Amino acid sequence: MMKTMNDLFGRIKEAETIAIGGHIRPDGDCVGSCVALYLYLKKNYPDKKVSVYLDHVPQEFMFLTGTDAVISAKGVETCFDLFISLDCGDLSRLGDAQALFEQAKDTVNLDHHITNEMFAGTNLVEAQRSSTSELLYEYLEPEKIDKDIAAALYTGIIFDTGIFRHSNTSRRTMEIAGHLMEYGIEHWKIIDESFDQKTYIQNQILGRCLLESILVLNGTLIVSCVTQKTLDFYEATPDDLDGVVDQLRTTKGVEAALLIYETGVQEYKVSMRSNGVVDVSKIGAFFGGGGHKKAAGCTMHGSFYDVINNLTEHIEEQLLNKE
Ligand code: AMP
Ligand code: MN
Ligand code: MN
């Protein structure tokens, strides 16, 4: 069920210099899809000059072959023939690579966010897909994939599906994961080392977030806040908060979970998860962010209380309208 050649690879064939980039604060799907496409092009199109840009690679994905090629776009001024944006819903989320995207002669936007703003020359967006890695696989020729490429795509899929547990997991997702296993990847090891394992610090922060969480809206919403001071105390970075909001969401009785952490003076990153009734992508988009129905995010300003109040209002409204 390979996609037609003219959409992604039609663009690639016409380009000599290609840049690949994904969203800021990259997650498993973002790193996985970017590295998979980078390796695939290096292997099968050796004459093309390919660069891959991300603001950083979280430690747990560094085991993937190809992550050592990832560089920062800060200060880079190259004019590429083609820029391929992966797993990124809007242009500003490309961070430093946004300038490279804007200068590029041709652009592709391959993504699965429902809030995608269709900002490229060619937009290959399928919101029903579990992950960008799953969608990217559909464009690749199976015989040109190798073990390293398969490992990167598999990592992307397991991250965005919570190891095939979220409702975005389809029969096709499982089929693709099955195909990827045939390249000899150590799938159990990928899951254990990049998804399950937590550093001591990460577990401590998780514990602290659970301990300090509050229930509002009659127990239907759970909220936890992390100050910069707390992050500093544990010598933690925002990457160390990965998975915390997902754990909050598992609290019995809640419809939605919020993790709010300080990123600057009166500036906060909000991570939202829903069990299905609340569409958090709408709330994310309202506050200038985006995402999916059950997982979304945005950046907000004010005090913790302003942020909680503003978000709670939207969640309550949706809950009342659904009754
Ligand atoms: P997170 O809560 O950061 O794990 O993000 C959940 C989902 O929402 C992911 O698919 C993100 O790509 C998306 N997302 C998070 N923050 C933003 C934002 N500020 N703008 C657009 N999408 C976001
Ligand atoms: Mn992502
Ligand atoms: Mn994704």
mmCIF file of C-alpha atoms and ligand atoms in Angstrom:
data_model
loop_
_atom_site.group_PDB
_atom_site.id
_atom_site.type_symbol
_atom_site.label_atom_id
_atom_site.label_comp_id
_atom_site.label_asym_id
_atom_site.label_seq_id
_atom_site.Cartn_x
_atom_site.Cartn_y
_atom_site.Cartn_z
ATOM 1 C CA MET A 1 0.000 0.000 0.000
ATOM 2 C CA MET A 2 2.900 2.303 -0.793
ATOM 3 C CA LYS A 3 1.982 5.911 -1.434
ATOM 4 C CA THR A 4 2.389 7.288 -4.944
ATOM 5 C CA MET A 5 5.903 8.344 -5.801
ATOM 6 C CA ASN A 6 5.129 11.880 -6.877
ATOM 7 C CA ASP A 7 4.148 13.175 -3.423
ATOM 8 C CA LEU A 8 7.157 12.724 -1.162
ATOM 9 C CA PHE A 9 9.734 11.025 -3.379
ATOM 10 C CA GLY A 10 8.758 13.084 -6.418
ATOM 11 C CA ARG A 11 9.915 16.133 -4.447
ATOM 12 C CA ILE A 12 13.009 14.309 -3.153
ATOM 13 C CA LYS A 13 14.108 13.194 -6.624
ATOM 14 C CA GLU A 14 14.172 16.789 -7.856
ATOM 15 C CA ALA A 15 16.316 18.035 -4.957
ATOM 16 C CA GLU A 16 20.069 17.835 -4.503
ATOM 17 C CA THR A 17 20.253 19.333 -1.031
ATOM 18 C CA ILE A 18 17.654 18.250 1.492
ATOM 19 C CA ALA A 19 16.999 19.324 5.083
ATOM 20 C CA ILE A 20 14.853 17.312 7.481
ATOM 21 C CA GLY A 21 13.446 18.909 10.629
ATOM 22 C CA GLY A 22 10.908 18.210 13.379
ATOM 23 C CA HIS A 23 9.241 20.017 16.257
ATOM 24 C CA ILE A 24 10.939 21.665 19.219
ATOM 25 C CA ARG A 25 11.275 19.560 22.384
ATOM 26 C CA PRO A 26 11.333 16.461 20.154
ATOM 27 C CA ASP A 27 9.664 13.264 21.320
ATOM 28 C CA GLY A 28 10.081 9.658 20.175
ATOM 29 C CA ASP A 29 7.956 10.051 17.046
ATOM 30 C CA CYS A 30 9.736 13.227 16.026
ATOM 31 C CA VAL A 31 13.243 11.813 16.542
ATOM 32 C CA GLY A 32 12.246 8.421 15.102
ATOM 33 C CA SER A 33 10.721 9.778 11.892
ATOM 34 C CA CYS A 34 13.477 12.346 11.286
ATOM 35 C CA VAL A 35 16.274 9.835 11.805
ATOM 36 C CA ALA A 36 14.479 7.131 9.778
ATOM 37 C CA LEU A 37 14.087 9.414 6.768
ATOM 38 C CA TYR A 38 17.670 10.650 7.116
ATOM 39 C CA LEU A 39 19.055 7.079 7.149
ATOM 40 C CA TYR A 40 16.785 6.033 4.285
ATOM 41 C CA LEU A 41 17.958 8.885 2.069
ATOM 42 C CA LYS A 42 21.633 8.361 2.967
ATOM 43 C CA LYS A 43 21.354 4.675 2.126
ATOM 44 C CA ASN A 44 19.283 4.871 -1.046
ATOM 45 C CA TYR A 45 20.137 8.311 -2.454
ATOM 46 C CA PRO A 46 23.861 8.613 -1.698
ATOM 47 C CA ASP A 47 24.333 11.481 -4.194
ATOM 48 C CA LYS A 48 22.037 13.806 -2.309
ATOM 49 C CA LYS A 49 23.297 16.039 0.466
ATOM 50 C CA VAL A 50 21.013 15.430 3.442
ATOM 51 C CA SER A 51 21.034 17.235 6.803
ATOM 52 C CA VAL A 52 18.811 16.588 9.813
ATOM 53 C CA TYR A 53 17.953 19.368 12.274
ATOM 54 C CA LEU A 54 16.436 19.106 15.761
ATOM 55 C CA ASP A 55 16.925 21.372 18.760
ATOM 56 C CA HIS A 56 18.349 18.364 20.635
ATOM 57 C CA VAL A 57 17.976 14.605 20.979
ATOM 58 C CA PRO A 58 16.672 13.406 24.367
ATOM 59 C CA GLN A 59 19.065 10.968 25.990
ATOM 60 C CA GLU A 60 16.737 7.952 25.743
ATOM 61 C CA PHE A 61 16.779 8.054 21.927
ATOM 62 C CA MET A 62 20.521 8.321 21.489
ATOM 63 C CA PHE A 63 20.774 4.547 21.025
ATOM 64 C CA LEU A 64 19.227 5.000 17.569
ATOM 65 C CA THR A 65 21.741 4.911 14.738
ATOM 66 C CA GLY A 66 21.705 8.262 12.967
ATOM 67 C CA THR A 67 21.031 10.442 16.017
ATOM 68 C CA ASP A 68 24.726 11.419 15.975
ATOM 69 C CA ALA A 69 24.055 13.180 12.653
ATOM 70 C CA VAL A 70 21.352 15.405 14.171
ATOM 71 C CA ILE A 71 22.467 19.032 14.376
ATOM 72 C CA SER A 72 21.025 22.314 15.591
ATOM 73 C CA ALA A 73 19.780 24.825 13.003
ATOM 74 C CA LYS A 74 20.890 27.768 15.139
ATOM 75 C CA GLY A 75 22.835 30.215 12.960
ATOM 76 C CA VAL A 76 22.649 27.982 9.862
ATOM 77 C CA GLU A 77 21.841 29.968 6.709
ATOM 78 C CA THR A 78 21.950 27.372 3.938
ATOM 79 C CA CYS A 79 19.355 27.595 1.175
ATOM 80 C CA PHE A 80 18.181 24.002 0.651
ATOM 81 C CA ASP A 81 16.462 22.683 -2.466
ATOM 82 C CA LEU A 82 13.962 20.903 -0.228
ATOM 83 C CA PHE A 83 12.940 21.077 3.424
ATOM 84 C CA ILE A 84 10.917 18.168 4.808
ATOM 85 C CA SER A 85 9.088 18.909 8.059
ATOM 86 C CA LEU A 86 8.127 15.839 10.095
ATOM 87 C CA ASP A 87 5.714 15.534 13.068
ATOM 88 C CA CYS A 88 5.274 19.294 13.262
ATOM 89 C CA GLY A 89 1.842 20.945 13.262
ATOM 90 C CA ASP A 90 2.854 24.521 12.597
ATOM 91 C CA LEU A 91 5.786 26.461 11.271
ATOM 92 C CA SER A 92 6.810 28.114 14.529
ATOM 93 C CA ARG A 93 7.217 24.685 16.164
ATOM 94 C CA LEU A 94 10.199 24.055 13.887
ATOM 95 C CA GLY A 95 12.127 26.395 16.196
ATOM 96 C CA ASP A 96 15.507 27.421 14.784
ATOM 97 C CA ALA A 97 14.846 25.384 11.628
ATOM 98 C CA GLN A 98 11.905 27.628 10.714
ATOM 99 C CA ALA A 99 14.274 30.025 8.905
ATOM 100 C CA LEU A 100 15.696 27.134 6.859
ATOM 101 C CA PHE A 101 12.179 26.042 5.952
ATOM 102 C CA GLU A 102 11.289 29.562 4.823
ATOM 103 C CA GLN A 103 14.403 29.877 2.671
ATOM 104 C CA ALA A 104 14.076 26.445 1.049
ATOM 105 C CA LYS A 105 13.086 26.292 -2.628
ATOM 106 C CA ASP A 106 10.562 23.506 -2.030
ATOM 107 C CA THR A 107 8.846 22.259 1.119
ATOM 108 C CA VAL A 108 6.995 19.166 2.355
ATOM 109 C CA ASN A 109 4.974 18.835 5.572
ATOM 110 C CA LEU A 110 4.411 15.204 6.579
ATOM 111 C CA ASP A 111 2.452 14.938 9.807
ATOM 112 C CA HIS A 112 -0.476 13.499 11.780
ATOM 113 C CA HIS A 113 -1.595 16.396 14.031
ATOM 114 C CA ILE A 114 -5.284 17.239 13.663
ATOM 115 C CA THR A 115 -4.366 20.900 14.166
ATOM 116 C CA ASN A 116 -1.801 20.907 11.326
ATOM 117 C CA GLU A 117 -1.750 24.283 9.586
ATOM 118 C CA MET A 118 -0.835 22.963 6.093
ATOM 119 C CA PHE A 119 2.084 25.377 5.865
ATOM 120 C CA ALA A 120 4.166 23.716 3.114
ATOM 121 C CA GLY A 121 4.119 23.478 -0.674
ATOM 122 C CA THR A 122 3.184 19.804 -0.348
ATOM 123 C CA ASN A 123 1.125 18.814 2.710
ATOM 124 C CA LEU A 124 0.941 15.109 3.463
ATOM 125 C CA VAL A 125 -1.176 15.166 6.618
ATOM 126 C CA GLU A 126 -3.262 12.253 7.868
ATOM 127 C CA ALA A 127 -4.712 12.936 11.306
ATOM 128 C CA GLN A 128 -6.021 9.389 11.781
ATOM 129 C CA ARG A 129 -2.471 8.010 11.704
ATOM 130 C CA SER A 130 -0.995 6.908 15.024
ATOM 131 C CA SER A 131 2.287 8.649 14.347
ATOM 132 C CA THR A 132 4.364 10.407 11.727
ATOM 133 C CA SER A 133 6.610 7.337 11.747
ATOM 134 C CA GLU A 134 3.656 5.158 10.701
ATOM 135 C CA LEU A 135 2.711 7.576 7.911
ATOM 136 C CA LEU A 136 6.315 7.882 6.727
ATOM 137 C CA TYR A 137 6.571 4.097 6.464
ATOM 138 C CA GLU A 138 3.783 4.143 3.846
ATOM 139 C CA TYR A 139 6.008 6.205 1.536
ATOM 140 C CA LEU A 140 9.057 3.945 1.846
ATOM 141 C CA GLU A 141 9.908 0.908 -0.252
ATOM 142 C CA PRO A 142 10.155 -2.111 2.098
ATOM 143 C CA GLU A 143 13.227 -3.538 0.347
ATOM 144 C CA LYS A 144 15.075 -0.251 0.884
ATOM 145 C CA ILE A 145 14.498 -0.255 4.640
ATOM 146 C CA ASP A 146 17.166 -1.761 6.909
ATOM 147 C CA LYS A 147 17.360 -2.672 10.589
ATOM 148 C CA ASP A 148 18.420 0.828 11.731
ATOM 149 C CA ILE A 149 15.630 2.530 9.787
ATOM 150 C CA ALA A 150 13.133 -0.014 11.126
ATOM 151 C CA ALA A 151 14.290 0.608 14.715
ATOM 152 C CA ALA A 152 13.768 4.358 14.324
ATOM 153 C CA LEU A 153 10.265 3.951 12.853
ATOM 154 C CA TYR A 154 9.321 1.396 15.519
ATOM 155 C CA THR A 155 10.466 3.789 18.246
ATOM 156 C CA GLY A 156 8.257 6.526 16.792
ATOM 157 C CA ILE A 157 5.229 4.261 16.664
ATOM 158 C CA ILE A 158 5.571 2.907 20.197
ATOM 159 C CA PHE A 159 5.966 6.421 21.590
ATOM 160 C CA ASP A 160 2.879 7.947 20.050
ATOM 161 C CA THR A 161 0.717 4.879 20.716
ATOM 162 C CA GLY A 162 1.958 4.350 24.298
ATOM 163 C CA ILE A 163 3.092 0.901 23.103
ATOM 164 C CA PHE A 164 -0.019 0.164 21.042
ATOM 165 C CA ARG A 165 -2.374 1.073 23.881
ATOM 166 C CA HIS A 166 -3.880 4.397 22.759
ATOM 167 C CA SER A 167 -6.958 4.534 20.546
ATOM 168 C CA ASN A 168 -4.842 5.878 17.678
ATOM 169 C CA THR A 169 -3.502 2.322 17.286
ATOM 170 C CA SER A 170 -5.113 0.765 14.215
ATOM 171 C CA ARG A 171 -4.868 -2.584 12.508
ATOM 172 C CA ARG A 172 -2.494 -0.919 10.034
ATOM 173 C CA THR A 173 -0.323 0.336 12.917
ATOM 174 C CA MET A 174 0.069 -3.233 14.142
ATOM 175 C CA GLU A 175 0.734 -4.522 10.622
ATOM 176 C CA ILE A 176 3.482 -1.961 10.092
ATOM 177 C CA ALA A 177 5.007 -2.724 13.498
ATOM 178 C CA GLY A 178 4.934 -6.406 12.505
ATOM 179 C CA HIS A 179 6.712 -5.672 9.228
ATOM 180 C CA LEU A 180 9.318 -3.619 11.074
ATOM 181 C CA MET A 181 10.016 -6.551 13.411
ATOM 182 C CA GLU A 182 11.035 -8.595 10.372
ATOM 183 C CA TYR A 183 14.150 -6.441 9.948
ATOM 184 C CA GLY A 184 15.511 -8.036 13.106
ATOM 185 C CA ILE A 185 15.048 -5.107 15.494
ATOM 186 C CA GLU A 186 15.289 -5.766 19.209
ATOM 187 C CA HIS A 187 11.756 -4.518 19.843
ATOM 188 C CA TRP A 188 11.649 -5.565 23.508
ATOM 189 C CA LYS A 189 14.890 -3.701 24.137
ATOM 190 C CA ILE A 190 13.645 -0.576 22.379
ATOM 191 C CA ILE A 191 10.529 -0.578 24.569
ATOM 192 C CA ASP A 192 12.437 -1.238 27.766
ATOM 193 C CA GLU A 193 15.355 1.137 27.246
ATOM 194 C CA SER A 194 13.616 4.070 25.610
ATOM 195 C CA PHE A 195 10.071 3.902 26.979
ATOM 196 C CA ASP A 196 9.914 2.052 30.295
ATOM 197 C CA GLN A 197 13.257 2.815 31.914
ATOM 198 C CA LYS A 198 13.435 6.020 33.957
ATOM 199 C CA THR A 199 16.411 7.624 35.589
ATOM 200 C CA TYR A 200 16.352 8.064 39.366
ATOM 201 C CA ILE A 201 15.674 11.778 38.846
ATOM 202 C CA GLN A 202 12.793 11.092 36.476
ATOM 203 C CA ASN A 203 11.157 8.768 38.986
ATOM 204 C CA GLN A 204 11.638 11.278 41.787
ATOM 205 C CA ILE A 205 10.023 14.048 39.745
ATOM 206 C CA LEU A 206 7.188 11.703 38.762
ATOM 207 C CA GLY A 207 6.613 10.930 42.442
ATOM 208 C CA ARG A 208 6.639 14.583 43.327
ATOM 209 C CA CYS A 209 4.148 15.453 40.570
ATOM 210 C CA LEU A 210 1.770 12.710 41.709
ATOM 211 C CA LEU A 211 2.139 13.741 45.336
ATOM 212 C CA GLU A 212 1.419 17.399 44.621
ATOM 213 C CA SER A 213 -1.347 16.852 42.081
ATOM 214 C CA ILE A 214 -4.782 18.274 42.748
ATOM 215 C CA LEU A 215 -8.221 17.131 41.679
ATOM 216 C CA VAL A 216 -10.641 19.773 40.435
ATOM 217 C CA LEU A 217 -14.040 19.833 38.724
ATOM 218 C CA ASN A 218 -15.399 17.186 41.104
ATOM 219 C CA GLY A 219 -12.521 14.840 40.457
ATOM 220 C CA THR A 220 -12.823 14.916 36.671
ATOM 221 C CA LEU A 221 -9.639 16.903 36.121
ATOM 222 C CA ILE A 222 -6.216 16.314 37.631
ATOM 223 C CA VAL A 223 -3.567 19.035 37.589
ATOM 224 C CA SER A 224 0.079 19.116 38.564
ATOM 225 C CA CYS A 225 2.479 22.056 38.388
ATOM 226 C CA VAL A 226 6.283 22.094 38.308
ATOM 227 C CA THR A 227 8.260 25.242 39.019
ATOM 228 C CA GLN A 228 11.675 26.012 37.583
ATOM 229 C CA LYS A 229 12.930 25.837 41.167
ATOM 230 C CA THR A 230 11.776 22.229 41.467
ATOM 231 C CA LEU A 231 13.417 21.311 38.165
ATOM 232 C CA ASP A 232 16.640 22.968 39.362
ATOM 233 C CA PHE A 233 16.460 21.148 42.705
ATOM 234 C CA TYR A 234 16.446 17.776 40.942
ATOM 235 C CA GLU A 235 18.852 19.047 38.267
ATOM 236 C CA ALA A 236 16.179 17.999 35.815
ATOM 237 C CA THR A 237 15.253 19.257 32.355
ATOM 238 C CA PRO A 238 11.799 19.298 30.749
ATOM 239 C CA ASP A 239 12.749 16.009 29.018
ATOM 240 C CA ASP A 240 12.646 14.420 32.474
ATOM 241 C CA LEU A 241 8.913 15.181 32.672
ATOM 242 C CA ASP A 242 8.137 12.949 29.714
ATOM 243 C CA GLY A 243 5.379 10.499 30.678
ATOM 244 C CA VAL A 244 4.284 12.326 33.840
ATOM 245 C CA VAL A 245 1.042 13.655 32.346
ATOM 246 C CA ASP A 246 0.264 10.179 30.989
ATOM 247 C CA GLN A 247 0.575 8.761 34.498
ATOM 248 C CA LEU A 248 -1.711 11.508 35.868
ATOM 249 C CA ARG A 249 -4.319 10.573 33.251
ATOM 250 C CA THR A 250 -4.564 7.024 34.592
ATOM 251 C CA THR A 251 -6.162 8.323 37.813
ATOM 252 C CA LYS A 252 -9.577 6.693 38.133
ATOM 253 C CA GLY A 253 -12.466 9.079 37.547
ATOM 254 C CA VAL A 254 -10.597 11.789 35.677
ATOM 255 C CA GLU A 255 -11.574 12.884 32.183
ATOM 256 C CA ALA A 256 -8.442 14.949 31.629
ATOM 257 C CA ALA A 257 -4.982 15.600 33.042
ATOM 258 C CA LEU A 258 -2.817 18.709 32.928
ATOM 259 C CA LEU A 259 0.882 19.062 33.567
ATOM 260 C CA ILE A 260 2.027 22.656 33.723
ATOM 261 C CA TYR A 261 5.710 23.481 34.013
ATOM 262 C CA GLU A 262 7.524 26.752 34.155
ATOM 263 C CA THR A 263 9.707 27.550 31.149
ATOM 264 C CA GLY A 264 10.417 31.239 31.820
ATOM 265 C CA VAL A 265 9.171 34.271 33.696
ATOM 266 C CA GLN A 266 5.403 33.835 33.829
ATOM 267 C CA GLU A 267 5.706 31.379 30.951
ATOM 268 C CA TYR A 268 4.523 27.770 31.086
ATOM 269 C CA LYS A 269 4.428 24.707 28.884
ATOM 270 C CA VAL A 270 1.123 22.882 29.224
ATOM 271 C CA SER A 271 0.709 19.191 28.429
ATOM 272 C CA MET A 272 -2.849 17.911 28.212
ATOM 273 C CA ARG A 273 -4.257 14.395 28.049
ATOM 274 C CA SER A 274 -7.872 13.299 27.746
ATOM 275 C CA ASN A 275 -9.691 10.020 28.160
ATOM 276 C CA GLY A 276 -11.927 10.824 25.191
ATOM 277 C CA VAL A 277 -14.806 13.078 26.242
ATOM 278 C CA VAL A 278 -12.726 16.256 26.231
ATOM 279 C CA ASP A 279 -11.062 17.238 22.934
ATOM 280 C CA VAL A 280 -7.783 18.737 24.166
ATOM 281 C CA SER A 281 -6.601 19.599 20.634
ATOM 282 C CA LYS A 282 -9.272 22.327 20.570
ATOM 283 C CA ILE A 283 -8.009 23.786 23.850
ATOM 284 C CA GLY A 284 -4.381 23.596 22.702
ATOM 285 C CA ALA A 285 -5.263 25.311 19.423
ATOM 286 C CA PHE A 286 -7.296 27.997 21.260
ATOM 287 C CA PHE A 287 -4.205 28.935 23.253
ATOM 288 C CA GLY A 288 -1.910 28.970 20.232
ATOM 289 C CA GLY A 289 -0.708 25.364 20.428
ATOM 290 C CA GLY A 290 -2.211 22.164 19.095
ATOM 291 C CA GLY A 291 -2.011 18.396 19.037
ATOM 292 C CA HIS A 292 -4.484 15.542 18.918
ATOM 293 C CA LYS A 293 -7.916 14.919 20.455
ATOM 294 C CA LYS A 294 -6.458 13.023 23.426
ATOM 295 C CA ALA A 295 -2.969 14.608 23.657
ATOM 296 C CA ALA A 296 -2.182 18.246 23.063
ATOM 297 C CA GLY A 297 -0.096 21.116 24.329
ATOM 298 C CA CYS A 298 0.455 24.844 24.306
ATOM 299 C CA THR A 299 2.511 27.590 25.906
ATOM 300 C CA MET A 300 0.704 30.007 28.249
ATOM 301 C CA HIS A 301 1.522 33.146 30.219
ATOM 302 C CA GLY A 302 0.545 34.636 33.583
ATOM 303 C CA SER A 303 0.633 32.900 36.952
ATOM 304 C CA PHE A 304 0.063 29.201 37.612
ATOM 305 C CA TYR A 305 -3.416 30.162 38.846
ATOM 306 C CA ASP A 306 -4.262 32.125 35.678
ATOM 307 C CA VAL A 307 -3.167 29.196 33.569
ATOM 308 C CA ILE A 308 -5.150 26.651 35.597
ATOM 309 C CA ASN A 309 -8.241 28.886 35.639
ATOM 310 C CA ASN A 310 -8.163 29.491 31.901
ATOM 311 C CA LEU A 311 -7.710 25.839 31.063
ATOM 312 C CA THR A 312 -10.253 24.613 33.615
ATOM 313 C CA GLU A 313 -12.891 26.903 32.112
ATOM 314 C CA HIS A 314 -12.470 25.294 28.694
ATOM 315 C CA ILE A 315 -12.475 21.766 30.071
ATOM 316 C CA GLU A 316 -15.563 22.426 32.196
ATOM 317 C CA GLU A 317 -17.377 23.903 29.213
ATOM 318 C CA GLN A 318 -16.675 20.821 27.129
ATOM 319 C CA LEU A 319 -17.722 18.495 29.960
ATOM 320 C CA LEU A 320 -20.988 20.390 30.490
ATOM 321 C CA ASN A 321 -21.798 20.373 26.774
ATOM 322 C CA LYS A 322 -21.292 16.631 26.583
ATOM 323 C CA GLU A 323 -23.751 15.849 29.362
HETATM 324 P P1 AMP B 1 3.128 16.824 24.871
HETATM 325 O O1 AMP B 1 2.108 17.165 25.894
HETATM 326 O O2 AMP B 1 4.227 17.816 24.762
HETATM 327 O O3 AMP B 1 3.567 15.423 24.985
HETATM 328 O O4 AMP B 1 2.379 16.951 23.481
HETATM 329 C C1 AMP B 1 1.222 16.230 23.171
HETATM 330 C C2 AMP B 1 0.881 16.412 21.708
HETATM 331 O O5 AMP B 1 0.534 17.775 21.453
HETATM 332 C C3 AMP B 1 2.046 16.106 20.775
HETATM 333 O O6 AMP B 1 1.533 15.522 19.596
HETATM 334 C C4 AMP B 1 2.644 17.449 20.487
HETATM 335 O O7 AMP B 1 3.268 17.474 19.230
HETATM 336 C C5 AMP B 1 1.450 18.380 20.552
HETATM 337 N N1 AMP B 1 1.850 19.678 21.117
HETATM 338 C C6 AMP B 1 2.396 19.895 22.321
HETATM 339 N N2 AMP B 1 2.650 21.207 22.522
HETATM 340 C C7 AMP B 1 2.260 21.841 21.399
HETATM 341 C C8 AMP B 1 2.267 23.208 20.973
HETATM 342 N N3 AMP B 1 2.742 24.188 21.743
HETATM 343 N N4 AMP B 1 1.809 23.476 19.743
HETATM 344 C C9 AMP B 1 1.323 22.501 18.944
HETATM 345 N N5 AMP B 1 1.277 21.206 19.289
HETATM 346 C C10 AMP B 1 1.735 20.851 20.495
HETATM 347 MN MN MN B 2 5.736 14.681 18.398
HETATM 348 MN MN MN B 3 3.718 12.394 16.513
#
